[in-house]
Tab-separated table of N, CA and C and ligand atoms in Angstrom:
chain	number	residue	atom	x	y	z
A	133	UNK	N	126.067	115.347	50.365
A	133	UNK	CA	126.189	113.987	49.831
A	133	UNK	C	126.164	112.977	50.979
A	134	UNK	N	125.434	111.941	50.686
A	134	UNK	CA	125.459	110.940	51.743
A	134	UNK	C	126.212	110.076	51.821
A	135	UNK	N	127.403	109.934	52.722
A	135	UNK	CA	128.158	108.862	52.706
A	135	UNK	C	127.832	107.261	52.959
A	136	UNK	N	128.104	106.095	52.343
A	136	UNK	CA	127.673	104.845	52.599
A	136	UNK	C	128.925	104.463	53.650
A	137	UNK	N	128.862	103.760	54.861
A	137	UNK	CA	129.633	102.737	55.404
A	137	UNK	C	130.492	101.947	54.316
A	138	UNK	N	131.170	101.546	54.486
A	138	UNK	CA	132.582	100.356	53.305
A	138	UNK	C	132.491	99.400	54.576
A	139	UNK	N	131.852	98.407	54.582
A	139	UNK	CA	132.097	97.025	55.100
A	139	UNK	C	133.143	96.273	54.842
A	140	UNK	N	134.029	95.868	55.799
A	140	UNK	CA	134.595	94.910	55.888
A	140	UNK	C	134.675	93.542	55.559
A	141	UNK	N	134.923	92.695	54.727
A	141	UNK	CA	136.742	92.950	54.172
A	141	UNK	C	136.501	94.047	53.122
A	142	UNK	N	137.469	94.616	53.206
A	142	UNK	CA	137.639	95.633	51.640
A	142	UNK	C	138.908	96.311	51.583
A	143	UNK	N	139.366	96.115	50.427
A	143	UNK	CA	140.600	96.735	50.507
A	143	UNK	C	141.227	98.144	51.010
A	144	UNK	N	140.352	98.879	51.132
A	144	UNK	CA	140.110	100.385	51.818
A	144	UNK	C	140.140	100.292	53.341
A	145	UNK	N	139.963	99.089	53.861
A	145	UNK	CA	139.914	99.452	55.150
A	145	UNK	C	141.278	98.828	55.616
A	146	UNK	N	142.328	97.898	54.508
A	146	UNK	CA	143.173	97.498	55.230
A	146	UNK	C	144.157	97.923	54.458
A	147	UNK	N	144.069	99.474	53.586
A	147	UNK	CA	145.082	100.314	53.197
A	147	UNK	C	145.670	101.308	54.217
A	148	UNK	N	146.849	102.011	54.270
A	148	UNK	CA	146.811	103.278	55.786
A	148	UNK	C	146.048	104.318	54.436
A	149	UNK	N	146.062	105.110	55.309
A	149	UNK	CA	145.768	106.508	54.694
A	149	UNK	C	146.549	107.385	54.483
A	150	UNK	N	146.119	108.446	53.616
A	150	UNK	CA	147.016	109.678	53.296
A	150	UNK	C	147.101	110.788	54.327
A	151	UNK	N	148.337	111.521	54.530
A	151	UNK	CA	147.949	112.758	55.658
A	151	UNK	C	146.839	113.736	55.225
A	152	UNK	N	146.495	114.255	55.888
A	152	UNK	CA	145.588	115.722	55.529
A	152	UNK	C	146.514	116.769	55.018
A	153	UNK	N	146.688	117.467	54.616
A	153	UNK	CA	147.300	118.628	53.849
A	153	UNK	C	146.174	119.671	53.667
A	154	UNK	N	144.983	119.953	53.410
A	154	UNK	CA	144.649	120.665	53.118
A	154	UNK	C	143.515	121.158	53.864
A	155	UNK	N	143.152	122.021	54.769
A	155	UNK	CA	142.228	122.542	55.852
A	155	UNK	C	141.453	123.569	55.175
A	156	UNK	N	140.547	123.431	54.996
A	156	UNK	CA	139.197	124.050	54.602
A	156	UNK	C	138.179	123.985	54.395
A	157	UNK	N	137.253	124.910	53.469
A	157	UNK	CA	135.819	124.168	53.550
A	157	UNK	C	135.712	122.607	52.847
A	158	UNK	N	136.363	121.934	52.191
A	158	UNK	CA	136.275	120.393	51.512
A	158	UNK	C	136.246	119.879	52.797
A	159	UNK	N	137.282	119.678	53.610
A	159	UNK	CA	137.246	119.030	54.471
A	159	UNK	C	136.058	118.827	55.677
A	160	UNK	N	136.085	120.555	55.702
A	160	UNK	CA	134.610	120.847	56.784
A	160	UNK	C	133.538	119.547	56.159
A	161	UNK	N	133.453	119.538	54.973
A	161	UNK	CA	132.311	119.504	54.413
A	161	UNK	C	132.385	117.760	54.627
A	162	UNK	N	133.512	117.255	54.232
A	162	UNK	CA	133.354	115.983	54.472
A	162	UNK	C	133.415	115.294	56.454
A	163	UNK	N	134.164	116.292	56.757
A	163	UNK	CA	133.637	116.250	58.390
A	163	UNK	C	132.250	115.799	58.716
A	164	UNK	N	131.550	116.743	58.149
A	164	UNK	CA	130.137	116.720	58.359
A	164	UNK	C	129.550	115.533	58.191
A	165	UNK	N	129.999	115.068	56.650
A	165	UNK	CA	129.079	114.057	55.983
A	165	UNK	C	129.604	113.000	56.716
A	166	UNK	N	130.928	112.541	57.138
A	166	UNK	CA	131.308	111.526	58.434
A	166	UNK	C	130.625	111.206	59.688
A	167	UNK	N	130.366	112.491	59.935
A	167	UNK	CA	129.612	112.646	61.534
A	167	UNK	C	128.098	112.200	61.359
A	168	UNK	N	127.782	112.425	60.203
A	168	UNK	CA	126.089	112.131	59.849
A	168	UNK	C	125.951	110.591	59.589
A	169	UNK	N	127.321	110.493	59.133
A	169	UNK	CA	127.232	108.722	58.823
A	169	UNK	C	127.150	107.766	59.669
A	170	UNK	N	127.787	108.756	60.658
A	170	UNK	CA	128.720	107.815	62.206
A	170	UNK	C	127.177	107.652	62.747
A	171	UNK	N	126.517	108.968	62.888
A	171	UNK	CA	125.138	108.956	64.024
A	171	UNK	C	123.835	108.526	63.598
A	172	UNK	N	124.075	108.174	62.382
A	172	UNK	CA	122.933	107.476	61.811
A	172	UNK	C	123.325	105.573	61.762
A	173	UNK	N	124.341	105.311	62.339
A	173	UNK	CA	124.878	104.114	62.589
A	173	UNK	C	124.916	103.563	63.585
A	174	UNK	N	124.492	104.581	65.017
A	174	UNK	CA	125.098	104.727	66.227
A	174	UNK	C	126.282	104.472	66.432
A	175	UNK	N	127.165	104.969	66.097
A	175	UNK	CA	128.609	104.381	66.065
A	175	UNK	C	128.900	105.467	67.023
A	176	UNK	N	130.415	105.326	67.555
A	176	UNK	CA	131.328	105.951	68.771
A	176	UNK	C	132.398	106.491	68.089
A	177	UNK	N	132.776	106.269	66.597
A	177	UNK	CA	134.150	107.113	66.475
A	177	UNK	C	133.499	106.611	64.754
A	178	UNK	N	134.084	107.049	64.010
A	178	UNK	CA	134.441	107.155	62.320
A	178	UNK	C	135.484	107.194	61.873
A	179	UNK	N	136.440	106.620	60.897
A	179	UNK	CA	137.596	106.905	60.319
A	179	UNK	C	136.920	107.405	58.707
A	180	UNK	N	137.878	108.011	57.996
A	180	UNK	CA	137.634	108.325	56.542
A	180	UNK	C	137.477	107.339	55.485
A	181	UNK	N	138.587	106.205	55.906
A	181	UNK	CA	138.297	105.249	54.958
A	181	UNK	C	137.048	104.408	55.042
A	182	UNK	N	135.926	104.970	56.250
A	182	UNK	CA	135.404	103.460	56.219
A	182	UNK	C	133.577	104.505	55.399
A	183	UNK	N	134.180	105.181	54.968
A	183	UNK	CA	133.028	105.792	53.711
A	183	UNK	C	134.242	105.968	52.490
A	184	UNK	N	135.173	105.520	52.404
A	184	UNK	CA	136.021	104.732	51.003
A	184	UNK	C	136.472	106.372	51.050
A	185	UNK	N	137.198	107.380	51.803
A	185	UNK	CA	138.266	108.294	51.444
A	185	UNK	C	139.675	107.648	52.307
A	186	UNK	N	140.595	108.013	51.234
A	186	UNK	CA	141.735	107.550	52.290
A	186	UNK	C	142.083	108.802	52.766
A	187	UNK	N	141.750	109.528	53.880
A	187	UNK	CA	142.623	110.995	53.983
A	187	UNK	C	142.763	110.222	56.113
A	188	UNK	N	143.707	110.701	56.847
A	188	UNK	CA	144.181	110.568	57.896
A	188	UNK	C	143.298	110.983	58.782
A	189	UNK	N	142.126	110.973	58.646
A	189	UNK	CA	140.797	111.814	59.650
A	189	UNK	C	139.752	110.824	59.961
A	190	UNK	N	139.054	111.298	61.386
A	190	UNK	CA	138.389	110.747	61.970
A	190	UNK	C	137.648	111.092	62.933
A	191	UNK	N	137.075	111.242	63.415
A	191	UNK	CA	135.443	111.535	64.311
A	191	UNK	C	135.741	110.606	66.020
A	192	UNK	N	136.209	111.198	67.192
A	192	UNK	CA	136.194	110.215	68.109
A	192	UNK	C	134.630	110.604	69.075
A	193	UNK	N	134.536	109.667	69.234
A	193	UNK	CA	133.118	109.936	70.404
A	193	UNK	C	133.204	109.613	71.899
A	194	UNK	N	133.168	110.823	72.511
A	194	UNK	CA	133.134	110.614	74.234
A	194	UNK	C	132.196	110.082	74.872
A	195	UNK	N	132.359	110.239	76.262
A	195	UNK	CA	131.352	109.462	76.882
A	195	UNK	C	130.158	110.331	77.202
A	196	UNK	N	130.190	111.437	76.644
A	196	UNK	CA	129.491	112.480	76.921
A	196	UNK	C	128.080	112.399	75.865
A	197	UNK	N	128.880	111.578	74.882
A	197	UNK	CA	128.392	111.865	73.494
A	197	UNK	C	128.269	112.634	72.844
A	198	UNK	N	129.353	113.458	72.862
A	198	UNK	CA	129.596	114.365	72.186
A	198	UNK	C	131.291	114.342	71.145
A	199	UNK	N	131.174	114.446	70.302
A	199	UNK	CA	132.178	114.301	69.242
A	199	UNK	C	133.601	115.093	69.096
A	200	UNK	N	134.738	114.754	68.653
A	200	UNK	CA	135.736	115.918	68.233
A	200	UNK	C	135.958	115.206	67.461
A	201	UNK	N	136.676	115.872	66.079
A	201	UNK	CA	137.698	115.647	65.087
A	201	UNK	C	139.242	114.705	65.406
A	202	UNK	N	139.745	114.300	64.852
A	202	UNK	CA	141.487	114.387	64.242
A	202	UNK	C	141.686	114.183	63.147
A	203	UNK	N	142.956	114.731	62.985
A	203	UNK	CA	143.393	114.728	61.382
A	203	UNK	C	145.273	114.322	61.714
A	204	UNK	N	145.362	113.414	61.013
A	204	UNK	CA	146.982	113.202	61.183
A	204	UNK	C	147.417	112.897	62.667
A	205	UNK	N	146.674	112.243	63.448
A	205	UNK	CA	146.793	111.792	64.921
A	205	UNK	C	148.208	110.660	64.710
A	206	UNK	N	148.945	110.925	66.194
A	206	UNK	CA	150.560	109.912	66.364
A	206	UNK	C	150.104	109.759	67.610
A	207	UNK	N	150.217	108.696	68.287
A	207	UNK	CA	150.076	108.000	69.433
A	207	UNK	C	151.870	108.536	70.166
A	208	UNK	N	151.652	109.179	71.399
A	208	UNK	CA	153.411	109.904	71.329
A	208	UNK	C	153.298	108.535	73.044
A	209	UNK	N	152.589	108.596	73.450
A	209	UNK	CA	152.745	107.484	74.749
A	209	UNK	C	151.562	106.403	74.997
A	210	UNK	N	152.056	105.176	75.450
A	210	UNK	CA	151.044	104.418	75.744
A	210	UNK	C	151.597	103.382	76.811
A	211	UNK	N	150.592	103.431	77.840
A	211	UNK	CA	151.000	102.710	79.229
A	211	UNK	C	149.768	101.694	79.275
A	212	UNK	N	149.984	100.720	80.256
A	212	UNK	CA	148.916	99.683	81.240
A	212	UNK	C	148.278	99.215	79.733
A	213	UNK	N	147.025	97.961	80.371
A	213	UNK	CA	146.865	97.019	79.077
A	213	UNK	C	145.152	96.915	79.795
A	214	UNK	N	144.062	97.113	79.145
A	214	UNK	CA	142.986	97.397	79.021
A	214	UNK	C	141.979	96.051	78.357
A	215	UNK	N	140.937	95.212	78.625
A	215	UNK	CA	140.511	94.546	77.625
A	215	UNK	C	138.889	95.125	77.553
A	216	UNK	N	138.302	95.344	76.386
A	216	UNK	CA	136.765	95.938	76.401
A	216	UNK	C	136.208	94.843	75.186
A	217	UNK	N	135.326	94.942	75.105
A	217	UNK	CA	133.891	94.439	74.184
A	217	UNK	C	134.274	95.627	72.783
A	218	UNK	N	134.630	95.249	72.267
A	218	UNK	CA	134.705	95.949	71.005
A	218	UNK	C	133.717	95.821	69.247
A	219	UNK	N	133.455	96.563	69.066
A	219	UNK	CA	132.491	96.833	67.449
A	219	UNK	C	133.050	97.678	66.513
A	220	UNK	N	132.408	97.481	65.501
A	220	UNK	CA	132.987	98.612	64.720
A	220	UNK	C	131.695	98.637	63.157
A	221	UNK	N	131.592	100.015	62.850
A	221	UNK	CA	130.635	100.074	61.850
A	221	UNK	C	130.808	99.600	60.591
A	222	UNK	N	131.662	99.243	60.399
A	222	UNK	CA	132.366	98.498	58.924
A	222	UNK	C	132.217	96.839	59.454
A	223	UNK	N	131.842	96.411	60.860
A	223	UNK	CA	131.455	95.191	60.774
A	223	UNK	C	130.064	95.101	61.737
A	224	UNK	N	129.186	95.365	61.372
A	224	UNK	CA	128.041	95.183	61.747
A	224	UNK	C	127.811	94.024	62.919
A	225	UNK	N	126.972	94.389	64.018
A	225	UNK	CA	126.425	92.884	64.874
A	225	UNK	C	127.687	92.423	65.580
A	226	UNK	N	128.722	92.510	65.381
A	226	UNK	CA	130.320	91.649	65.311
A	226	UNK	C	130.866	92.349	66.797
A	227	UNK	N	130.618	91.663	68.161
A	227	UNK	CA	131.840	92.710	69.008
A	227	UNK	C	132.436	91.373	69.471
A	228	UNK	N	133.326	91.703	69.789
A	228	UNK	CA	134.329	90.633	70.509
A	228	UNK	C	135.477	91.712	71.583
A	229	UNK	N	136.232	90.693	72.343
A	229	UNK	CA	137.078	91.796	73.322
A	229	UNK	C	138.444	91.403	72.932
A	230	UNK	N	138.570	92.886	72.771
A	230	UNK	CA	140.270	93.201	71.775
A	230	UNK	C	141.110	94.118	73.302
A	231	UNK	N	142.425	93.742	73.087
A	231	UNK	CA	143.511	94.190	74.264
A	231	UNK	C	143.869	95.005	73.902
A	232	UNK	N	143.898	96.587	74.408
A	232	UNK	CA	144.509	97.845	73.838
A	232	UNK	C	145.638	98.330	75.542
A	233	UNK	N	146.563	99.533	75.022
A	233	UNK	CA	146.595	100.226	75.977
A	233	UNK	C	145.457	101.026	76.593
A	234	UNK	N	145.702	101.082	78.256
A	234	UNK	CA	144.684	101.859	79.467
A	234	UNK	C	144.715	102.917	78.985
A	235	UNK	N	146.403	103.669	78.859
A	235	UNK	CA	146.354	105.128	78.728
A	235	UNK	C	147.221	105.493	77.899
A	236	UNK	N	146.781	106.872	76.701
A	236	UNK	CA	147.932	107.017	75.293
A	236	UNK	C	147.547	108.724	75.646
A	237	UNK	N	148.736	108.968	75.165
A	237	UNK	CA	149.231	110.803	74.793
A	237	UNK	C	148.981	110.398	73.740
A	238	UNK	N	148.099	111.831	72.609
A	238	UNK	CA	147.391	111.585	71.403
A	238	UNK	C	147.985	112.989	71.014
A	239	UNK	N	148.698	113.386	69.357
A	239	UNK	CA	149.258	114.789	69.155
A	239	UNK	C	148.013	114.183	67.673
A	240	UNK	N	147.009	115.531	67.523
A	240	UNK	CA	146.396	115.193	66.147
A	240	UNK	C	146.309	116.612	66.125
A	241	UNK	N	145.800	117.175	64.563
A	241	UNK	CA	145.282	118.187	64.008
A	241	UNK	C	143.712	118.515	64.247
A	242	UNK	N	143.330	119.503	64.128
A	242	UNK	CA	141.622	119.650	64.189
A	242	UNK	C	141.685	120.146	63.422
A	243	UNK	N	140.568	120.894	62.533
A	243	UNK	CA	139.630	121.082	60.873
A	243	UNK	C	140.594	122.494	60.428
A	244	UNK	N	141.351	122.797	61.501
A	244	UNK	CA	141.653	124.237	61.626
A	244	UNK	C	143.067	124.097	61.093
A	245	UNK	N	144.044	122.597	61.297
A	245	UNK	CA	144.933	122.565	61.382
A	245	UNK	C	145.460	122.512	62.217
A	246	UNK	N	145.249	123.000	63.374
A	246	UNK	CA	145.688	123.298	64.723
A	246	UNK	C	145.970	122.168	65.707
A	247	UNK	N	147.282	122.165	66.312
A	247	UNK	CA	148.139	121.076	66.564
A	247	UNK	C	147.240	120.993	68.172
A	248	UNK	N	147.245	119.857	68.507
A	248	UNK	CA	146.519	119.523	70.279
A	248	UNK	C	147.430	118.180	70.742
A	249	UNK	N	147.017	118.085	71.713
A	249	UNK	CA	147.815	117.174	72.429
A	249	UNK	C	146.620	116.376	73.389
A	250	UNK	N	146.509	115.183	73.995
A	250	UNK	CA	145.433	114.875	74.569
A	250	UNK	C	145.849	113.815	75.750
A	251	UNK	N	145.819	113.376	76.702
A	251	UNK	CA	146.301	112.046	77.499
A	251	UNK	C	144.392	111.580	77.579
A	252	UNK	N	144.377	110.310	77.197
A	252	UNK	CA	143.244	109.830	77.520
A	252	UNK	C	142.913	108.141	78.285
A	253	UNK	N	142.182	108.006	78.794
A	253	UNK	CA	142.053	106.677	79.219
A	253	UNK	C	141.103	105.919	79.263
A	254	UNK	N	140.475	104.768	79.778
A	254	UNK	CA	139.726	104.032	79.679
A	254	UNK	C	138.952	104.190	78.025
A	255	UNK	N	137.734	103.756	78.097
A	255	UNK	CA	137.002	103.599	76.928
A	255	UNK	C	137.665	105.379	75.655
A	256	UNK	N	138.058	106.337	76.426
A	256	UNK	CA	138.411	106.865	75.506
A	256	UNK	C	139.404	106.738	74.525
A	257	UNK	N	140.480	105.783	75.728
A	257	UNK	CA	141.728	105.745	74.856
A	257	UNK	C	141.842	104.374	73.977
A	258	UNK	N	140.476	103.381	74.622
A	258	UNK	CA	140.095	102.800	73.634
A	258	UNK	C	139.736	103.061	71.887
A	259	UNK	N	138.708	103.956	72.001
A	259	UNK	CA	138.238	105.039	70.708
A	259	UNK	C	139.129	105.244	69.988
A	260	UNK	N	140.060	105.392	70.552
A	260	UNK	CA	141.239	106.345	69.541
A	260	UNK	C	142.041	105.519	69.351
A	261	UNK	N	142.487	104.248	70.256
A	261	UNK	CA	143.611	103.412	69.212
A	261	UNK	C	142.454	102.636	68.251
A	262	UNK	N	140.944	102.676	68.767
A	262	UNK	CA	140.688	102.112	67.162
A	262	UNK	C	140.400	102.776	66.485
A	263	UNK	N	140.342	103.978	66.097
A	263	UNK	CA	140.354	104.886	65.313
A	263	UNK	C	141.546	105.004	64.749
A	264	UNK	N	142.747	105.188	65.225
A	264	UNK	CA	143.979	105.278	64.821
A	264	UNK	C	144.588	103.626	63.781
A	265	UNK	N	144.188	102.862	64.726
A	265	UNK	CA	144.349	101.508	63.473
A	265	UNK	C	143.568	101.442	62.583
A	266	UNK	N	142.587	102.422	62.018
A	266	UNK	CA	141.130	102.228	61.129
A	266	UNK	C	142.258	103.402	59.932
A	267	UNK	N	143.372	104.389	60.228
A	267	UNK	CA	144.246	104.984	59.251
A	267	UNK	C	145.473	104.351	59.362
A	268	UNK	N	145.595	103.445	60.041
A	268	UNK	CA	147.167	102.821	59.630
A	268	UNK	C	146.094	101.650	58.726
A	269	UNK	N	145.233	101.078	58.632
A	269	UNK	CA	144.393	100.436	57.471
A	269	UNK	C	144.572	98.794	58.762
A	270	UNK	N	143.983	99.120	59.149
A	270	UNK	CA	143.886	97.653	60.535
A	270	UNK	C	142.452	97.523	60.969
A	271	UNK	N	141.691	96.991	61.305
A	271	UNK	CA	140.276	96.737	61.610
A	271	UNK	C	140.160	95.524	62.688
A	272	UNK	N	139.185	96.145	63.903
A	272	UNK	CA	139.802	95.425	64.905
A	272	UNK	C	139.469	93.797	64.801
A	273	UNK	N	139.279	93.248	64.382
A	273	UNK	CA	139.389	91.994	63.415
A	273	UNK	C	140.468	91.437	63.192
A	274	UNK	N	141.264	92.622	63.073
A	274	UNK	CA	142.915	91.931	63.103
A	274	UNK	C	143.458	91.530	64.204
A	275	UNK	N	143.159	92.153	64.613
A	275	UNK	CA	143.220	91.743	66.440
A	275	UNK	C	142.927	90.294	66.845
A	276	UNK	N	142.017	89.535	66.112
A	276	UNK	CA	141.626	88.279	66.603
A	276	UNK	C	142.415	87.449	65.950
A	277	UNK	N	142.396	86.180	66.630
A	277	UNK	CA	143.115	84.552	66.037
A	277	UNK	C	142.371	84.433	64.861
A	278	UNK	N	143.116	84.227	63.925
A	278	UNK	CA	142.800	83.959	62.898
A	278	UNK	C	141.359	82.537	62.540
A	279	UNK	N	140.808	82.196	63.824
A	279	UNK	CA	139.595	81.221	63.657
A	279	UNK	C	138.655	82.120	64.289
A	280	UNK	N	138.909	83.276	64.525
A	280	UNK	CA	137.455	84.227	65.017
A	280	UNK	C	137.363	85.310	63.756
A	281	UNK	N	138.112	85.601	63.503
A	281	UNK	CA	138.466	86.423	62.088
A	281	UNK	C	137.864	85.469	60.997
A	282	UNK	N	138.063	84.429	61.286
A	282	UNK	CA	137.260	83.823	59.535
A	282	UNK	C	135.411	83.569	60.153
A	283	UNK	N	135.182	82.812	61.372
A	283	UNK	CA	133.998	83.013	61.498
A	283	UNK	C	133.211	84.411	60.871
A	284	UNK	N	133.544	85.659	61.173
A	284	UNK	CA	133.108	87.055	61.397
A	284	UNK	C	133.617	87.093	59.789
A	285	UNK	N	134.217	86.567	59.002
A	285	UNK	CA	134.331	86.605	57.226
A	285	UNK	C	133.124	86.251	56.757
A	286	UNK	N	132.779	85.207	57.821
A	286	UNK	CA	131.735	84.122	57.154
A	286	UNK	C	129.878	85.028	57.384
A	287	UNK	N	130.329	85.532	58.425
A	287	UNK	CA	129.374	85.735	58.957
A	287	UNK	C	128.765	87.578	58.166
A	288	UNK	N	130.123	87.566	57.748
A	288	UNK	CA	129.846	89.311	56.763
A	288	UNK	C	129.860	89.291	55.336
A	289	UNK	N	129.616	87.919	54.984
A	289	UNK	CA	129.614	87.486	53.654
A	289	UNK	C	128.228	87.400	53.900
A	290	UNK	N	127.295	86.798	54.389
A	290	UNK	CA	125.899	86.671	54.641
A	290	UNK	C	125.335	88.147	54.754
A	291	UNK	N	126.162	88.876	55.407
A	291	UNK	CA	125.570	90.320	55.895
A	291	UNK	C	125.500	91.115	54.497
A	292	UNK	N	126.412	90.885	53.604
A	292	UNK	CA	126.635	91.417	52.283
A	292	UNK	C	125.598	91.221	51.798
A	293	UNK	N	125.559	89.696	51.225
A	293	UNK	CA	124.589	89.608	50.585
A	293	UNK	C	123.397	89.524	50.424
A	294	UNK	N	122.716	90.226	52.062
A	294	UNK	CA	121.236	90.391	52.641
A	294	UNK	C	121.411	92.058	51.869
A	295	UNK	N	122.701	92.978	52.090
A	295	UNK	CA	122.552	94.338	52.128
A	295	UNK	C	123.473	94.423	51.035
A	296	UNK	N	123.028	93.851	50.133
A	296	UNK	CA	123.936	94.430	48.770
A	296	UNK	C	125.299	95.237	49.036
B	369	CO	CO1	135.756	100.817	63.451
């Protein structure tokens, strides 16, 4: 099944999500259809909600370009203050520079269930706190003053209604 992108605003993207509970082939399967969505978007990471599932999972992308899973990810540390050029596939065309932590300890699940632990930094540990605010239901949009946030309303109201 082919998953569609959920553009921003939508109520799905600024709900949190549900944990994962259940590891198997469903999940594999929607893994997949995430990752196909993400790379046919060129995108760098995927959350679940932003193809309208609420489940706690997400797709991060390295610099390698190459992909891993999480499922049920907790941010356990976060140090130093980072600013990058930020996008996101639920807002098309749209980057602006959002302030994250440099460096976060990451405890998530993989497809298996299986508990990991991660310290990451620069653009990675970027990835993952926006990935991680894309299941607490935050879009980095929120991040901005509320007069760059309505421009980028204005400007994805037009985008809508070019792309149904
Ligand atoms: Co995003």
């Amino acid at each position: 099944m082919e998953r569609k992108i959920v553009y921003w605003p939508d109520k799905g993207l600024n709900t949190p999500t549900r944990p994962v509970e259940d590891f198997g082939p469903e999940l594999e399967a929607l893994l997949e259809e995430m990752l196909e969505a993400c790379k046919k978007a060129d995108g760098i990471g995927i959350a679940a909600n932003q193809v309208g599932v609420s489940l706690r999972l997400a797709w991060i992308g390295q610099e390698d370009g190459t992909f891993f899973e999480i499922a049920n990810p907790e941010i356990l540390q976060r140090s130093g203050n980072v600013t990058y050029e930020e996008g996101c596939l639920s807002v098309p065309d749209q980057f602006e520079k959002v302030k994250r932590f440099e460096k976060v300890k990451v405890r998530f699940q993989d497809r298996t269930g299986a508990w990991k632990e991660l310290e990451a930094e620069g653009r990675l540990a970027h990835v993952f706190q926006h990935e991680i605010d894309h299941l607490d239901g935050k879009v980095f949009v929120d991040h901005l003053s509320q007069l760059k946030r309505g421009i980028i309303r204005e400007r994805m109201s037009i985008f809508k209604r070019r792309n149904g």
